[in-house]
Short mmCIF file of C-alpha atoms in Angstrom, two decimals:
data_model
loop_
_atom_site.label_atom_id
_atom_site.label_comp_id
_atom_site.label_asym_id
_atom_site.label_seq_id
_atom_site.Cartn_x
_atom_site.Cartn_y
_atom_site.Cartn_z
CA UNK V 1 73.89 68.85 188.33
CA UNK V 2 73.00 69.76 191.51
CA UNK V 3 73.87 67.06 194.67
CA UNK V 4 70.21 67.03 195.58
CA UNK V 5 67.51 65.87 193.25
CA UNK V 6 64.86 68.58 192.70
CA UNK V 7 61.17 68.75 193.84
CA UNK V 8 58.19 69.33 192.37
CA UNK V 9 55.38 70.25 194.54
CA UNK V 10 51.96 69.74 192.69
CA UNK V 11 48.91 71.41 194.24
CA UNK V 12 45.31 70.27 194.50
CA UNK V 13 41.56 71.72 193.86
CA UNK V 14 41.17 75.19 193.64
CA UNK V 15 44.26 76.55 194.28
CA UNK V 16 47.02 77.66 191.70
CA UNK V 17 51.21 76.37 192.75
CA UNK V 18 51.53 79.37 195.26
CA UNK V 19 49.80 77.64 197.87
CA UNK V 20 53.72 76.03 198.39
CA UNK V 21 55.21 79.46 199.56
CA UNK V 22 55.37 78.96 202.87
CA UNK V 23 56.10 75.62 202.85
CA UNK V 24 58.69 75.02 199.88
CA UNK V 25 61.19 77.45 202.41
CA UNK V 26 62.57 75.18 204.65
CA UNK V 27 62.78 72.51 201.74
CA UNK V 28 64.92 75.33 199.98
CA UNK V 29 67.17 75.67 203.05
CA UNK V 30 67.81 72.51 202.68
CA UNK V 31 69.50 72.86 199.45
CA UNK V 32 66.44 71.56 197.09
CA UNK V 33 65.63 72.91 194.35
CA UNK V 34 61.80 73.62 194.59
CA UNK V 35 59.55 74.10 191.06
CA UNK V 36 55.42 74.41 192.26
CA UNK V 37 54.12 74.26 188.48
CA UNK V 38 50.14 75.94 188.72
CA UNK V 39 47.62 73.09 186.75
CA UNK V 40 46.77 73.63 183.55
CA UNK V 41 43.65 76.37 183.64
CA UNK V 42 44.13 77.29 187.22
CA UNK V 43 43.81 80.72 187.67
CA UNK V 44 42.06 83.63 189.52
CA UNK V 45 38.46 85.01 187.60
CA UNK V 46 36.19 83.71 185.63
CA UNK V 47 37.15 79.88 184.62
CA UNK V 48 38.75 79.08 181.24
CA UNK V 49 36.05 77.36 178.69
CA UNK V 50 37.81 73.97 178.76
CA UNK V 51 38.95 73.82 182.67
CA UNK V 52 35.43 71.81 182.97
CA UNK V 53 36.08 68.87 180.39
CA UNK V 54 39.80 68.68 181.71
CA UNK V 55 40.96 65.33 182.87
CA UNK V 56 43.37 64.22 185.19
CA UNK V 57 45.24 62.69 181.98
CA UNK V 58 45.89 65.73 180.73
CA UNK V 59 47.17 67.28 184.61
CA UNK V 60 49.48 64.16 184.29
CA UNK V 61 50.84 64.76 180.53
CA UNK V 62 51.41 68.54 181.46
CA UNK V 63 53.42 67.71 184.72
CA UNK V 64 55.25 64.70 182.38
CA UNK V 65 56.08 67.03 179.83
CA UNK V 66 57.59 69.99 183.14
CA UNK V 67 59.27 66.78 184.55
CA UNK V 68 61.17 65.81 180.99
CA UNK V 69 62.58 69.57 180.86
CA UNK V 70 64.66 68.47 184.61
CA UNK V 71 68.33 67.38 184.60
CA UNK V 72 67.32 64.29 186.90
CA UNK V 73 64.37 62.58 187.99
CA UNK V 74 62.66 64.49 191.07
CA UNK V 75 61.49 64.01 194.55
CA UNK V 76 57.57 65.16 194.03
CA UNK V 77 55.56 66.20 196.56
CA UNK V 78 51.74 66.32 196.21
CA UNK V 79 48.90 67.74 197.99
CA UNK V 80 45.07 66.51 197.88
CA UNK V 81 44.13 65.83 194.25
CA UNK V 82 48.17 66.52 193.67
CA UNK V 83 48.46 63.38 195.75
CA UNK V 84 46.91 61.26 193.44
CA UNK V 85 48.64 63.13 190.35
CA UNK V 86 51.77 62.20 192.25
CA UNK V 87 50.77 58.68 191.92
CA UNK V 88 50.31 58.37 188.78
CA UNK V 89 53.66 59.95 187.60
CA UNK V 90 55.52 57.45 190.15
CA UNK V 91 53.94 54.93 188.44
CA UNK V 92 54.97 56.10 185.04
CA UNK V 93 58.85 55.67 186.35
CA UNK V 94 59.13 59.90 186.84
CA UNK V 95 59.85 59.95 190.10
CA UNK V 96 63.10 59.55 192.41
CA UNK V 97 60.74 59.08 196.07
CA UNK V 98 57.40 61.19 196.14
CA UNK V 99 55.73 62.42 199.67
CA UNK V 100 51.82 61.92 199.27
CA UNK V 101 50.46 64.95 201.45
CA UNK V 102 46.47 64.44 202.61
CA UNK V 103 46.43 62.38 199.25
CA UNK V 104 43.41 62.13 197.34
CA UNK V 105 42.02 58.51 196.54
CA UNK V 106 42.60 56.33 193.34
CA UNK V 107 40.68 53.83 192.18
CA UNK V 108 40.16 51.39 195.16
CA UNK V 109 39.60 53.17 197.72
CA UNK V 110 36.34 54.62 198.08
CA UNK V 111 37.21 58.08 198.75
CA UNK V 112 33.71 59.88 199.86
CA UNK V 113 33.12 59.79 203.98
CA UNK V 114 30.51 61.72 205.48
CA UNK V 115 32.35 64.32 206.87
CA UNK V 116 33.27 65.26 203.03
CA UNK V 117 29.14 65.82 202.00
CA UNK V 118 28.66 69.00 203.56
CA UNK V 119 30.72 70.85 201.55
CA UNK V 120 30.74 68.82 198.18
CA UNK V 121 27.27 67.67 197.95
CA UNK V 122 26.19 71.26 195.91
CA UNK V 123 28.64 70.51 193.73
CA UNK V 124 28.36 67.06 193.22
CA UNK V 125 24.33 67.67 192.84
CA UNK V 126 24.84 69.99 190.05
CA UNK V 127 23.01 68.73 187.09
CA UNK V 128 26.16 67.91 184.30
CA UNK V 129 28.80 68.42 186.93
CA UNK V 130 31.10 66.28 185.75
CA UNK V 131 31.64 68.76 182.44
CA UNK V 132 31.50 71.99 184.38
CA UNK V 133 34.22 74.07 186.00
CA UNK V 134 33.24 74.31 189.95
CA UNK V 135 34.97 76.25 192.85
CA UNK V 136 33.61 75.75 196.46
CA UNK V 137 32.28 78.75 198.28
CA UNK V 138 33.66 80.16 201.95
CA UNK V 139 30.92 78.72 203.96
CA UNK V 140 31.94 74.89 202.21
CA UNK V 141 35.54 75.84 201.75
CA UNK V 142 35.83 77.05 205.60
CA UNK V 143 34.15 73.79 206.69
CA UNK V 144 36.43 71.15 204.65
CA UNK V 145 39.74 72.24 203.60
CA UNK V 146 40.40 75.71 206.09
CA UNK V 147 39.18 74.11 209.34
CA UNK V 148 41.96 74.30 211.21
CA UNK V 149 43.05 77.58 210.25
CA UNK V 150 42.30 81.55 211.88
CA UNK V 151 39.08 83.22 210.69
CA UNK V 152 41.91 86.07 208.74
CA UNK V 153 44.09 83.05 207.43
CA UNK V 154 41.08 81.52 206.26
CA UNK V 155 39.73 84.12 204.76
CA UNK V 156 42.73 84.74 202.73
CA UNK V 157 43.06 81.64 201.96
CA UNK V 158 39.45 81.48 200.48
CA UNK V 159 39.73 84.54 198.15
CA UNK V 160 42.70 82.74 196.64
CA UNK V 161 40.18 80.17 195.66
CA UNK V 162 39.78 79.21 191.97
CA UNK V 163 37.98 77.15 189.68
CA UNK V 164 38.42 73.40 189.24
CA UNK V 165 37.44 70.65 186.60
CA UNK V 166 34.00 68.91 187.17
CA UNK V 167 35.61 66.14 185.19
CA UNK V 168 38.82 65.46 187.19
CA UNK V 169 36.35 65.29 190.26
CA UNK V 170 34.38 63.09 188.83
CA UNK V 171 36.85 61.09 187.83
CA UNK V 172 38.34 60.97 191.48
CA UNK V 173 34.73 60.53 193.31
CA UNK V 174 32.93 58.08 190.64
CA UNK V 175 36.55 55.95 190.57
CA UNK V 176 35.09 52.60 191.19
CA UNK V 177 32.74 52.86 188.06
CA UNK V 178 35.41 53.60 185.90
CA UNK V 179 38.06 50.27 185.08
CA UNK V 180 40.96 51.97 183.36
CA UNK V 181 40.17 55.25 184.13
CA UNK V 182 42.01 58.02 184.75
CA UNK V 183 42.41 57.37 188.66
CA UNK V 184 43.75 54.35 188.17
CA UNK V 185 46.87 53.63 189.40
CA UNK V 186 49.32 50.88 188.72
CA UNK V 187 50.23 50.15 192.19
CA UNK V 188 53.55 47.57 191.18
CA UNK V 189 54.52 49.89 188.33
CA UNK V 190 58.29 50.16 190.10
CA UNK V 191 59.11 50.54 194.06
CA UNK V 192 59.76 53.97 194.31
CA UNK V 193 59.82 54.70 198.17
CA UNK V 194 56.81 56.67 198.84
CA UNK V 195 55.93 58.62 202.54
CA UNK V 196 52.24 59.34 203.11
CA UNK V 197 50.74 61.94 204.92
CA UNK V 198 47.34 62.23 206.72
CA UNK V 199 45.47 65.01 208.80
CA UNK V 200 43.79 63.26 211.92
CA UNK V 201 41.04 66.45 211.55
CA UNK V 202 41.00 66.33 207.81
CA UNK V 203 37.26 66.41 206.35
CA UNK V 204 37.30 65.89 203.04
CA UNK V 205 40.39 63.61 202.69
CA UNK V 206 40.02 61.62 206.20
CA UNK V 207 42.89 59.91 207.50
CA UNK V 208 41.35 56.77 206.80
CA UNK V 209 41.32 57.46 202.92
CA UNK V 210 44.77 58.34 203.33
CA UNK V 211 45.33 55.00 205.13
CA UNK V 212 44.11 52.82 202.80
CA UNK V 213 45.82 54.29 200.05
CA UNK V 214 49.17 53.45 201.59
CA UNK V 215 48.18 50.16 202.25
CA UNK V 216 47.86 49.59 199.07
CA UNK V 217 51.89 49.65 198.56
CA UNK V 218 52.76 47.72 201.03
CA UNK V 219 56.53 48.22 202.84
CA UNK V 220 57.25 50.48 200.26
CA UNK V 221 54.75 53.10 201.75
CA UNK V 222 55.37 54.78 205.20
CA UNK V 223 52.57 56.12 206.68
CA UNK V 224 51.79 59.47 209.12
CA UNK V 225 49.15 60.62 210.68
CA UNK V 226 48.93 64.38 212.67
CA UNK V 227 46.54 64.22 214.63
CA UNK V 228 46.10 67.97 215.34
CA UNK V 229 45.98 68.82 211.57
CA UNK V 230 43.53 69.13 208.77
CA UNK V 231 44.05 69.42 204.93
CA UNK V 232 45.76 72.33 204.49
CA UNK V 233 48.72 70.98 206.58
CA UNK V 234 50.74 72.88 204.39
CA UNK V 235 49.81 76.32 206.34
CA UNK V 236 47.94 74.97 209.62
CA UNK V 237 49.82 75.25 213.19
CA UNK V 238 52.74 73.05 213.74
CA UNK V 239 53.42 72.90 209.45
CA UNK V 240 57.27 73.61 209.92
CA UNK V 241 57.64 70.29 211.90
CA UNK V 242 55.51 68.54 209.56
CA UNK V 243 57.78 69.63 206.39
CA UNK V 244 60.86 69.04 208.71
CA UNK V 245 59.41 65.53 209.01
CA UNK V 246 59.52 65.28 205.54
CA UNK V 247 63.10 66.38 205.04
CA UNK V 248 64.46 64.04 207.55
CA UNK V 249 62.71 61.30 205.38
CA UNK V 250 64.08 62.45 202.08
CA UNK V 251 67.29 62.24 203.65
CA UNK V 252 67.14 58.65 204.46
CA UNK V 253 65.33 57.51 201.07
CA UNK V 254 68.02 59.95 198.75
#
């Protein structure tokens, strides 16, 4: 068994697990051993039949199942709707400390701001949305998640776009409606130390989403805000010191 605990880095929307390759590196150098497990469905082309009637229960029991197949509890590490897929594996007991990273909401806090409608409200005015695979396009994805990145980074970055579930984003977005569903989160479930992240420039997870998430942990929950840095912190401008931010605090949690 290895001296460190391993990570698991778990993605978000429209992207597949290599969106961690630039920033699982210095996590490596630091002895971890990194796994970035892709979704279930998440791939480039044409969407799979079921990706649009996929819940977040069924993200959770596939990372569950990945997690079981470890020789120790890990460290995990999740980005936007992998934030709140973080969550609710810590609160199952499967994790050692978990870093929340631009952290989409659970189920109280309200999670939609207005900075988040101009690239969501297409998809979210779909008729049957909620049972239909989506995938924002470059105009919407440049806007919300890419802002902060180079017109040639961006544009990478959007042709490595896919599909996502209509029904995991509804069940994020239409929360509040929904007692016991699948965004719910047991906040008391154990007191795993948790770190949360937040982009000060971030437009469709604002800082004060992020905020009032940790807040709802209490001491347990230390929170940080960058204020130069969207939602892709992983691969915006200054993302080395943010990920050597988040070693330093593994080290004093582990």
């Amino acid at each position: 068994m290895s001296a460190l605990p391993p990570i698991v880095m778990i993605h978000g929307m429209w992207c597949v697990g290599e969106i961690w390759s630039s920033y699982r590196l210095p996590f490596e150098a630091a002895g971890y051993t990194v796994h970035t497990p892709t979704l279930r469905h998440h791939a480039l082309g044409a969407p799979h039949p079921e990706l649009g009637t996929t819940s977040l229960r069924d993200y959770v029991d596939d990372l569950a199942a990945f997690i079981a197949t470890l020789p120790e509890r890990p460290i995990l590490i999740g980005h936007s709707m992998g934030g709140l897929l973080t969550q609710l594996l810590v609160a199952k007991g499967l994790a050692k400390v978990a870093i929340l990273i631009c952290s989409a909401a659970p189920r109280g806090v309200f999670p939609v701001r207005l900075s988040m409608l101009p690239a969501t409200t297409r998809i979210f005015s779909t008729p049957g949305f909620w049972k239909k695979p989506n995938k924002l396009n470059a105009r919407e994805a440049r806007y919300a998640v890419f802002n902060e990145l180079s017109e040639s980074d961006a544009a990478i970055r959007i042709a490595d776009l896919v599909h996502e579930s209509g029904r995991a984003a509804a069940e994020i977005v239409f929360a509040m409606f929904q007692k016991n569903g699948a965004a719910t989160v047991d906040f008391n479930a154990n007191k795993t130390p948790l770190l949360s992240i937040a982009g000060g420039r971030d437009r469709i997870v604002p800082s004060s989403v992020c905020r009032k998430n940790a807040a709802l942990y209490g001491e347990r929950c230390d929170y940080r805000e960058y204020p130069n840095n969207a939602h892709l912190i992983l691969d915006e401008d200054g993302w080395e010191r943010v990920a050597e931010d988040c070693i330093a605090w593994l080290k004093a949690k582990t």
